[in-house]
Coordinates of C-alpha atoms in Angstrom, one line a residue:
M1 CA -7.6 42.9 42.7
K2 CA -4.7 42.1 40.3
R3 CA -2.8 40.3 43.1
T4 CA -5.9 38.3 44.1
M5 CA -6.5 37.2 40.5
M6 CA -2.8 36.2 40.1
S7 CA -3.1 34.0 43.2
L8 CA -6.2 32.3 41.9
I9 CA -4.6 31.6 38.6
G10 CA -1.6 30.1 40.4
V11 CA -4.0 27.7 42.2
A12 CA -5.5 26.6 38.9
V13 CA -2.0 26.1 37.4
A14 CA -0.9 24.0 40.4
L15 CA -4.0 21.8 40.2
A16 CA -3.3 21.3 36.5
A17 CA 0.3 20.3 37.3
V18 CA -0.9 17.7 39.9
T19 CA -3.2 16.2 37.2
G20 CA -0.4 15.9 34.8
V21 CA 1.9 14.1 37.4
A22 CA -0.9 11.6 38.3
A23 CA -1.5 10.8 34.6
V24 CA 2.2 10.3 33.8
A25 CA 2.8 8.1 36.9
A26 CA -0.1 5.8 36.4
P27 CA 1.1 2.2 36.1
D28 CA 0.1 -0.3 33.4
G29 CA -2.9 -2.5 34.3
D30 CA -6.6 -2.2 34.8
G31 CA -6.4 -0.1 38.0
R32 CA -8.7 -2.5 40.0
D33 CA -10.1 -1.0 43.2
A34 CA -9.2 2.5 42.1
P35 CA -11.7 5.2 42.7
R36 CA -13.4 6.6 39.6
G37 CA -10.7 8.6 37.7
G38 CA -8.0 7.5 40.1
S39 CA -5.0 5.1 39.9
R40 CA -3.3 2.5 42.0
L41 CA 0.4 3.4 42.2
P42 CA 3.3 1.6 43.8
V43 CA 4.6 3.1 47.0
Q44 CA 7.8 5.1 46.5
R45 CA 9.4 4.4 49.9
S46 CA 9.0 1.9 52.7
A47 CA 10.6 1.3 56.1
L48 CA 11.2 -1.8 58.2
L49 CA 12.6 -2.4 61.7
C50 CA 14.0 -5.7 63.1
P51 CA 14.5 -6.0 66.9
A52 CA 17.6 -7.3 68.5
P53 CA 17.3 -11.1 67.9
T54 CA 18.6 -12.7 71.1
S55 CA 21.0 -12.4 74.0
S56 CA 21.7 -16.2 74.0
E57 CA 25.3 -17.4 73.6
V58 CA 23.9 -20.4 71.6
G59 CA 21.6 -18.5 69.2
E60 CA 22.0 -18.2 65.5
T61 CA 20.0 -15.6 63.4
A62 CA 19.4 -15.5 59.7
Y63 CA 18.1 -12.3 58.0
T64 CA 16.4 -12.8 54.6
A65 CA 15.5 -9.8 52.5
F66 CA 13.3 -9.9 49.4
A67 CA 11.4 -7.5 47.0
P68 CA 8.9 -9.0 44.5
K69 CA 10.0 -8.7 40.9
G70 CA 8.0 -6.3 38.8
A71 CA 6.1 -5.0 41.9
A72 CA 7.1 -1.4 41.1
A73 CA 6.1 -1.2 37.5
G74 CA 5.7 2.5 36.8
A75 CA 7.8 3.6 39.7
D76 CA 9.5 6.3 37.6
G77 CA 12.1 3.8 36.4
K78 CA 14.2 4.2 39.5
K79 CA 16.2 1.2 40.5
G80 CA 16.4 2.4 44.2
T81 CA 18.0 0.9 47.2
A82 CA 16.9 -1.5 50.1
E83 CA 19.0 -2.1 53.1
L84 CA 19.1 -2.2 56.9
R85 CA 21.6 -0.7 59.3
P86 CA 22.4 -1.4 63.0
A87 CA 20.5 0.8 65.5
G88 CA 21.7 2.0 68.9
T89 CA 20.4 0.5 72.1
V90 CA 19.3 2.2 75.4
R91 CA 20.3 0.3 78.5
D92 CA 20.0 1.6 82.1
A93 CA 22.9 1.2 84.6
G94 CA 21.4 -2.0 86.1
D95 CA 20.6 -3.5 82.7
G96 CA 17.0 -4.1 83.9
A97 CA 14.0 -2.6 82.1
G98 CA 16.1 -1.3 79.3
G99 CA 18.2 -4.4 78.8
K100 CA 18.1 -8.2 79.1
G101 CA 20.0 -8.7 82.3
G102 CA 17.1 -9.7 84.6
K103 CA 14.1 -8.3 86.4
K104 CA 14.1 -4.9 87.9
G105 CA 12.5 -3.5 91.1
K106 CA 8.8 -2.9 90.5
D107 CA 9.1 0.6 92.0
K108 CA 11.3 1.8 89.1
G109 CA 9.9 0.2 86.0
A110 CA 10.4 1.0 82.4
A111 CA 11.0 4.7 83.0
D112 CA 14.6 3.9 83.8
A113 CA 15.1 3.0 80.2
A114 CA 14.4 6.6 79.2
A115 CA 17.1 7.8 81.6
G116 CA 19.6 5.1 80.6
Q117 CA 22.7 5.1 78.5
T118 CA 22.5 5.0 74.7
V119 CA 25.0 2.5 73.3
A120 CA 25.9 3.3 69.7
P121 CA 26.2 0.3 67.2
R122 CA 29.8 -0.9 66.8
D123 CA 29.2 -1.5 63.1
T124 CA 27.2 0.6 60.7
K125 CA 27.6 -1.5 57.5
P126 CA 24.4 -2.2 55.7
V127 CA 22.8 -5.6 56.3
V128 CA 21.1 -7.7 53.5
P129 CA 21.2 -4.9 50.8
L130 CA 19.2 -5.8 47.7
Q131 CA 20.8 -5.7 44.3
E132 CA 17.9 -7.0 42.3
A133 CA 14.2 -7.7 42.8
G134 CA 12.9 -11.3 42.7
K135 CA 15.9 -12.8 44.4
P136 CA 16.4 -13.1 48.2
V137 CA 19.5 -12.0 50.0
I138 CA 20.6 -13.6 53.3
A139 CA 23.0 -12.7 56.1
T140 CA 23.6 -14.6 59.4
T141 CA 25.0 -13.8 62.8
D142 CA 25.7 -15.7 66.0
K143 CA 26.5 -12.7 68.2
P144 CA 24.6 -12.5 71.5
D145 CA 24.8 -8.7 71.3
A146 CA 23.5 -8.4 67.7
P147 CA 21.8 -5.1 67.4
A148 CA 18.4 -4.1 66.2
L149 CA 18.2 -3.0 62.5
V150 CA 16.5 0.0 61.0
G151 CA 16.2 0.4 57.2
S152 CA 14.3 1.7 54.3
A153 CA 13.7 0.9 50.6
D154 CA 12.9 3.2 47.7
G155 CA 12.4 3.0 44.0
M156 CA 11.7 -0.4 42.5
F157 CA 12.4 -2.2 45.8
A158 CA 9.9 -0.2 48.0
P159 CA 6.7 -2.1 47.1
G160 CA 6.5 -5.4 48.9
W161 CA 10.0 -5.1 50.5
T162 CA 10.1 -7.9 53.2
V163 CA 12.7 -9.0 55.7
Q164 CA 12.4 -12.2 57.8
Q165 CA 14.4 -12.6 61.0
T166 CA 14.7 -16.2 62.1
T167 CA 16.6 -17.2 65.2
S168 CA 17.4 -20.7 66.5
V169 CA 18.4 -21.0 70.1
A170 CA 19.7 -24.5 71.0
A171 CA 19.3 -24.5 74.8
G172 CA 18.3 -22.4 77.8
A173 CA 15.1 -20.7 78.8
G174 CA 14.8 -19.0 75.4
R175 CA 15.4 -22.2 73.4
G176 CA 13.4 -22.8 70.3
L177 CA 12.8 -21.3 66.9
L178 CA 11.9 -17.6 66.9
G179 CA 10.6 -16.0 63.7
L180 CA 9.4 -12.5 62.8
S181 CA 8.6 -10.5 59.7
C182 CA 10.3 -7.2 60.5
T183 CA 7.7 -4.6 61.3
T184 CA 6.7 -1.3 59.8
P185 CA 6.8 1.8 62.0
D186 CA 3.5 3.2 63.3
T187 CA 2.0 5.1 66.2
T188 CA -0.2 2.4 67.9
F189 CA 0.1 -1.4 68.3
W190 CA -1.9 -4.1 70.1
F191 CA -0.4 -7.3 71.6
P192 CA -3.0 -9.7 73.1
G193 CA -1.3 -12.7 74.7
V194 CA 1.6 -11.0 76.7
S195 CA 2.4 -12.1 80.2
T196 CA 4.0 -10.6 83.3
A197 CA 3.8 -14.0 85.3
T198 CA 6.9 -15.3 87.0
D199 CA 7.3 -18.2 84.4
R200 CA 7.5 -15.7 81.5
Q201 CA 9.9 -13.0 80.5
D202 CA 8.3 -10.8 77.9
Y203 CA 10.2 -7.8 76.4
V204 CA 8.6 -5.3 74.1
H205 CA 11.2 -3.9 71.7
L206 CA 10.6 -0.3 70.7
T207 CA 12.6 0.9 67.8
N208 CA 12.7 4.5 66.4
P209 CA 13.5 4.7 62.7
D210 CA 13.5 8.5 62.5
A211 CA 15.9 11.4 63.2
V212 CA 13.7 12.8 66.0
P213 CA 12.9 11.2 69.4
A214 CA 9.7 9.3 70.0
V215 CA 7.8 9.2 73.2
V216 CA 5.8 6.1 74.0
D217 CA 3.2 4.9 76.5
L218 CA 2.7 1.3 77.4
E219 CA -0.7 0.2 78.7
L220 CA -1.4 -3.3 80.1
H221 CA -4.9 -4.8 80.4
G222 CA -5.7 -7.8 82.5
K223 CA -8.9 -9.7 83.3
D224 CA -10.2 -6.9 85.5
G225 CA -9.2 -4.0 83.3
S226 CA -6.2 -1.7 83.2
L227 CA -3.3 -2.8 85.3
A228 CA -2.6 0.3 87.4
G229 CA 0.7 2.0 87.4
S230 CA 2.6 4.8 85.6
A231 CA 5.8 2.9 85.0
G232 CA 5.0 2.6 81.3
E233 CA 4.5 6.3 80.6
D234 CA 6.8 8.7 78.8
I235 CA 9.3 6.3 77.6
S236 CA 11.8 8.1 75.4
V237 CA 13.1 6.3 72.3
P238 CA 16.1 8.3 70.9
P239 CA 16.5 8.6 67.1
H240 CA 17.7 5.4 65.3
T241 CA 17.7 3.5 68.6
T242 CA 15.9 0.6 70.2
V243 CA 14.6 0.3 73.8
P244 CA 13.7 -3.2 75.1
V245 CA 11.3 -3.0 78.1
L246 CA 10.6 -5.9 80.4
L247 CA 6.8 -6.0 80.8
S248 CA 6.9 -7.4 84.4
T249 CA 8.4 -4.0 85.5
L250 CA 5.2 -2.2 84.5
T251 CA 3.0 -3.7 87.2
A252 CA 3.2 -5.1 90.7
T253 CA 0.6 -7.7 89.9
P254 CA 1.9 -10.8 88.0
T255 CA -0.6 -11.5 85.2
T256 CA -0.6 -14.6 83.1
N257 CA -2.9 -13.4 80.3
A258 CA -2.7 -9.7 79.4
S259 CA -3.0 -7.4 76.4
L260 CA -0.4 -4.7 75.7
H261 CA -1.2 -1.4 74.0
V262 CA 1.8 0.6 72.6
V263 CA 1.0 4.2 71.9
A264 CA 3.6 6.6 70.4
R265 CA 2.5 10.1 71.5
E266 CA 5.4 11.7 69.7
G267 CA 7.0 10.3 66.6
R268 CA 6.6 6.7 65.6
V269 CA 8.2 3.4 66.4
G270 CA 8.3 -0.3 65.4
A271 CA 7.2 -2.7 68.1
A272 CA 7.4 -6.5 68.7
V273 CA 7.3 -8.6 71.8
Q274 CA 9.8 -11.4 72.6
A275 CA 8.2 -13.9 74.9
S276 CA 10.2 -16.5 76.8
D277 CA 8.6 -19.3 78.8
G278 CA 10.5 -21.6 81.2
K279 CA 8.8 -24.7 79.9
L280 CA 7.5 -23.8 76.4
G281 CA 10.5 -22.1 74.9
S282 CA 10.3 -18.7 73.2
D283 CA 9.1 -16.9 70.1
W284 CA 8.1 -13.4 68.8
L285 CA 4.6 -12.1 69.3
P286 CA 4.0 -9.7 66.3
P287 CA 1.4 -6.9 66.6
A288 CA -2.2 -7.9 65.9
A289 CA -4.2 -6.2 63.1
D290 CA -6.1 -3.1 64.0
P291 CA -9.1 -3.9 66.2
A292 CA -12.2 -4.7 64.1
P293 CA -15.6 -6.3 64.7
S294 CA -14.5 -9.5 63.0
V295 CA -11.0 -11.0 63.2
V296 CA -9.3 -14.0 61.6
L297 CA -6.3 -15.9 63.1
P298 CA -4.9 -18.2 60.4
G299 CA -2.5 -21.1 60.5
I300 CA -3.1 -23.4 63.6
P301 CA -1.0 -26.5 62.8
K302 CA -2.8 -29.9 62.7
D303 CA -0.6 -31.4 65.5
A304 CA -1.2 -28.5 68.0
T305 CA -1.5 -30.0 71.5
S306 CA -2.7 -26.8 73.1
V307 CA -4.3 -23.6 71.8
R308 CA -5.0 -20.6 74.0
L309 CA -7.1 -17.6 72.8
V310 CA -6.5 -14.2 74.4
A311 CA -8.9 -11.5 73.3
L312 CA -9.8 -7.9 74.2
A313 CA -12.6 -5.4 73.3
P314 CA -10.6 -2.1 73.5
G315 CA -13.5 0.2 72.8
E316 CA -16.2 1.5 75.0
S317 CA -18.6 -1.3 74.3
D318 CA -18.6 -5.0 75.2
A319 CA -18.4 -7.5 72.4
D320 CA -20.3 -10.8 71.9
L321 CA -18.5 -13.1 69.4
K322 CA -19.4 -16.2 67.5
V323 CA -16.4 -18.6 67.6
Q324 CA -15.8 -20.8 64.6
L325 CA -12.9 -23.0 63.4
A326 CA -12.4 -22.9 59.6
T327 CA -11.3 -26.5 58.7
P328 CA -10.5 -28.1 55.4
T329 CA -14.2 -29.2 55.2
G330 CA -15.9 -26.1 56.4
L331 CA -16.7 -24.0 59.5
I332 CA -17.4 -25.7 62.8
T333 CA -18.1 -24.5 66.3
P334 CA -15.7 -25.7 69.0
A335 CA -17.4 -27.8 71.6
G336 CA -18.4 -25.8 74.6
L337 CA -17.5 -22.4 73.1
E338 CA -20.2 -21.3 70.8
T339 CA -19.9 -17.7 71.8
L340 CA -17.5 -15.5 73.7
H341 CA -18.3 -12.4 75.7
L342 CA -15.7 -9.7 76.0
K343 CA -16.1 -6.9 78.6
S344 CA -14.8 -3.6 77.5
G345 CA -11.2 -3.0 78.4
M346 CA -10.8 -6.5 80.0
T347 CA -8.6 -9.3 78.7
T348 CA -10.3 -12.7 78.3
A349 CA -8.4 -15.9 77.9
V350 CA -9.8 -19.3 76.9
D351 CA -7.9 -22.6 76.7
L352 CA -9.1 -24.4 73.6
K353 CA -6.8 -27.4 74.3
D354 CA -6.4 -29.7 71.3
L355 CA -8.8 -27.6 69.2
T356 CA -7.8 -28.9 65.8
K357 CA -8.3 -32.6 66.5
G358 CA -5.6 -33.5 64.0
E359 CA -6.8 -31.2 61.3
A360 CA -5.2 -27.8 60.5
G361 CA -7.4 -24.8 60.8
S362 CA -7.9 -21.1 61.4
L363 CA -10.0 -19.4 64.1
V364 CA -12.7 -17.0 62.9
L365 CA -14.4 -14.6 65.4
T366 CA -17.5 -12.7 64.2
P367 CA -20.1 -10.6 66.0
S368 CA -23.0 -12.7 67.4
D369 CA -25.3 -9.8 66.4
S370 CA -24.7 -8.7 62.8
D371 CA -25.4 -5.1 63.9
S372 CA -22.6 -5.1 66.4
K373 CA -19.6 -2.8 65.6
A374 CA -17.6 -3.3 68.8
P375 CA -13.9 -3.7 67.7
V376 CA -11.9 -6.6 69.1
T377 CA -8.3 -7.7 69.0
A378 CA -7.0 -11.3 69.6
A379 CA -4.1 -13.7 69.4
L380 CA -3.4 -17.4 69.9
R381 CA -0.6 -19.1 71.8
V382 CA -0.1 -22.5 70.1
T383 CA 1.9 -25.3 71.6
R384 CA 3.2 -28.4 69.9
G385 CA 4.8 -31.4 71.6
K386 CA 4.5 -32.8 75.1
G387 CA 6.4 -32.7 78.4
A388 CA 10.0 -31.4 78.1
K389 CA 9.7 -31.4 74.3
Q390 CA 7.1 -28.6 74.0
E391 CA 7.5 -25.5 71.9
M392 CA 5.2 -22.5 71.5
A393 CA 4.4 -19.9 68.8
F394 CA 1.9 -17.1 68.5
I395 CA -0.7 -16.3 65.9
P396 CA -2.2 -12.8 66.1
A397 CA -5.3 -11.6 64.2
T398 CA -4.1 -10.4 60.8
R399 CA -5.3 -8.3 57.8
P400 CA -6.6 -10.0 54.7
V401 CA -4.4 -10.4 51.6
E402 CA -5.9 -7.8 49.2
K403 CA -3.2 -7.6 46.5
R404 CA -0.1 -9.4 47.7
A405 CA 1.7 -10.8 50.7
T406 CA 5.2 -12.2 51.0
A407 CA 6.9 -14.7 53.3
A408 CA 10.7 -14.9 53.1
D409 CA 13.2 -17.5 54.4
N410 CA 11.8 -20.7 53.1
R411 CA 14.1 -23.7 52.7
D412 CA 13.9 -26.9 50.8
R413 CA 11.7 -28.4 53.6
G414 CA 9.8 -27.2 56.6
S415 CA 7.4 -24.6 55.3
T416 CA 3.6 -24.9 55.5
L417 CA 1.4 -22.3 53.9
S418 CA -2.1 -21.8 55.4
L419 CA -4.9 -20.1 53.4
V420 CA -8.4 -19.4 54.8
A421 CA -11.5 -18.1 53.0
P422 CA -13.7 -17.2 56.0
E423 CA -16.9 -16.3 54.3
K424 CA -19.3 -19.0 53.2
G425 CA -20.0 -19.0 49.5
K426 CA -17.1 -16.8 48.7
D427 CA -14.3 -19.0 47.3
A428 CA -10.8 -17.6 47.1
K429 CA -8.5 -18.4 44.2
V430 CA -4.9 -17.6 45.0
K431 CA -1.7 -17.6 43.0
V432 CA 1.4 -18.6 45.0
T433 CA 4.8 -17.9 43.5
A434 CA 8.1 -19.4 44.7
S435 CA 10.9 -17.0 43.9
A436 CA 14.3 -17.8 42.6
G437 CA 16.6 -19.1 45.4
S438 CA 19.2 -16.9 47.0
G439 CA 21.9 -19.2 45.5
G440 CA 20.0 -20.1 42.3
G441 CA 16.8 -21.6 40.9
T442 CA 13.9 -20.9 38.6
P443 CA 10.6 -19.4 40.0
V444 CA 7.6 -21.7 40.1
T445 CA 3.9 -20.6 40.3
K446 CA 0.9 -22.6 41.4
T447 CA -2.7 -21.7 41.9
Y448 CA -4.9 -22.9 44.8
T449 CA -8.7 -22.6 45.3
V450 CA -10.0 -22.3 48.9
K451 CA -13.7 -22.9 49.3
G452 CA -15.6 -20.3 51.1
G453 CA -15.8 -21.1 54.8
S454 CA -12.8 -23.4 54.8
S455 CA -9.0 -23.4 55.2
L456 CA -6.3 -25.1 53.2
D457 CA -2.8 -26.1 54.4
V458 CA -0.3 -26.9 51.7
E459 CA 3.4 -27.6 51.2
P460 CA 4.2 -24.6 49.0
P461 CA 5.8 -24.8 45.6
R462 CA 9.6 -24.7 45.5
P463 CA 11.8 -23.2 42.8
Q464 CA 13.3 -25.6 40.2
G465 CA 16.9 -26.2 41.0
L466 CA 16.7 -24.4 44.3
K467 CA 19.9 -23.3 46.0
G468 CA 19.7 -21.4 49.3
T469 CA 16.4 -19.9 50.5
Y470 CA 13.5 -18.5 48.6
A471 CA 10.4 -16.3 49.1
L472 CA 6.7 -17.0 48.6
T473 CA 4.3 -14.4 47.3
V474 CA 0.6 -14.8 47.7
E475 CA -1.7 -13.0 45.3
P476 CA -5.5 -13.4 45.2
E477 CA -7.0 -13.6 41.7
P478 CA -9.3 -10.8 40.5
G479 CA -12.9 -11.4 41.9
S480 CA -11.6 -13.7 44.6
G481 CA -13.4 -13.9 47.9
P482 CA -11.5 -12.6 51.0
V483 CA -8.5 -14.6 51.9
Y484 CA -6.1 -14.7 54.9
A485 CA -2.7 -16.4 55.1
A486 CA 0.1 -17.6 57.4
R487 CA 3.3 -19.5 57.0
M488 CA 4.7 -22.0 59.5
L489 CA 8.4 -22.8 59.6
A490 CA 9.4 -26.1 61.3
R491 CA 13.0 -27.2 61.8
P492 CA 14.5 -30.1 63.8
Q493 CA 16.3 -29.0 66.9
G494 CA 17.6 -31.8 69.1
G495 CA 14.3 -33.8 69.1
L496 CA 12.2 -30.7 69.7
L497 CA 9.3 -29.8 67.4
A498 CA 10.8 -26.3 66.9
F499 CA 8.4 -24.1 64.9
T500 CA 7.3 -20.5 64.4
V501 CA 4.3 -19.0 62.6
Q502 CA 4.2 -15.7 60.7
P503 CA 0.9 -14.2 59.6
L504 CA 1.0 -12.8 56.0
P505 CA -1.0 -9.5 55.9
D506 CA -1.2 -7.5 52.7
D507 CA 2.1 -5.8 52.0
R508 CA 0.4 -2.5 51.1
G509 CA 2.9 -2.2 48.3
S510 CA 0.5 0.1 46.3
V511 CA -1.7 3.0 47.2
L512 CA -4.9 4.4 45.7
V513 CA -4.3 7.9 44.3
P514 CA -7.4 9.9 43.3
A515 CA -7.2 11.8 40.1
A516 CA -6.6 15.5 40.4
G517 CA -8.3 18.0 38.2
Q518 CA -9.0 21.7 37.7
D519 CA -11.8 23.1 39.9
L520 CA -12.7 26.5 38.6
S521 CA -15.0 27.0 41.6
V522 CA -12.0 28.3 43.5
L523 CA -12.2 31.4 41.3
T524 CA -15.6 32.4 42.7
N525 CA -16.1 34.4 45.8

């Protein structure tokens, strides 16, 4: 009896201690969106993974790291660190599925990557380490064997830590501007819009940030359902290592429009798809937001010459969607595409051609039946230019900006910020801040109002006296309607309309922590 009572008293003391920690760690502010008695606290640690940028001999890559100033108010006063380090690479003897040397026999597939050779990085020096919040840090490389990068941030740098990887390839099949916000590790990813056709070379880059191996399955879905084959099963990703897998080795059936599902059965990975088209250049396809009944794809440029929608209903139920384009003047229905029917597990592709008609916009997909809960995932392939001067980029469905989103690597010119408030009658008021430049400059803030049911494309503010590159942070005002965002980078490249689009989901730099308190009911039998 005495031992039991002492244990119960220990439980009560532990609960009281948790309550004390929660109260001491609570940040200043009004605690918006916190549960009753809870607090919104900055995250204490975050991780990012950047895939190997390019194997081209004529490619140049810039990394830009940034952490918003003041984002970690209340983070125990710790300055912290934020840096990336080179990862190892797995390549098989033929440099096929696990490398970039060309296509491999369909009978072997991606499993060869698991049995391949792990190549350690030649250099382990940190890349783009941050010394202060609110000011970007840049690094560049032109090495064709530049490695993937794995890193973490803690203390004051952890909330909102962002790294942009931007690669310019001057010539060849992979020519163009490739941009990617380095990804966070997870256990599942969806990539609508991949291809295993002969005119495309799509690699999924799997990067393991942890000290234990990860085991990954790759599943492809075409227009008739799952593309049969076991080549994508049991792919081993060693610790602190990346494995690039050529998607055409996963199936014997060339498929132009497909959806890729990446599932980590053990451990976790970061994932991104590098797509290269013989005519349309190349770019990164980032993972889409988690499947949901309604999705928003923001940032279609006004001069898009072709737009292709690729969508999938991954659940057990079909989905019927209402298709709308959010324009500067409101929501419209594309001619001939009022609704879209998605069969469960089957990828559907629709060519929307010159959808925007000279006006920038964002695609909004909502259930035709308000009671429908069937989740969907989707992405757009957007093309600018004509003939030999075409260039492509991808826009996946993205999460709304709830508290803050960040886009790094903005220059004096060439950035376009897209904001969309998809719900009629729910205007979004958004504060956009241009940070100090990497080489100098004073931050500038501007507020925009997006009418409910419309989109807004703007040239974002620039820091006063800008030197180098800068970051943009997007923060909805309290009480604002839902808002989604994307940023387009456009840079001249030998007469080519080179561009890339990055969606700006919420950075999840804070977390809701419920209050802990004593519960004396644990003392009763």
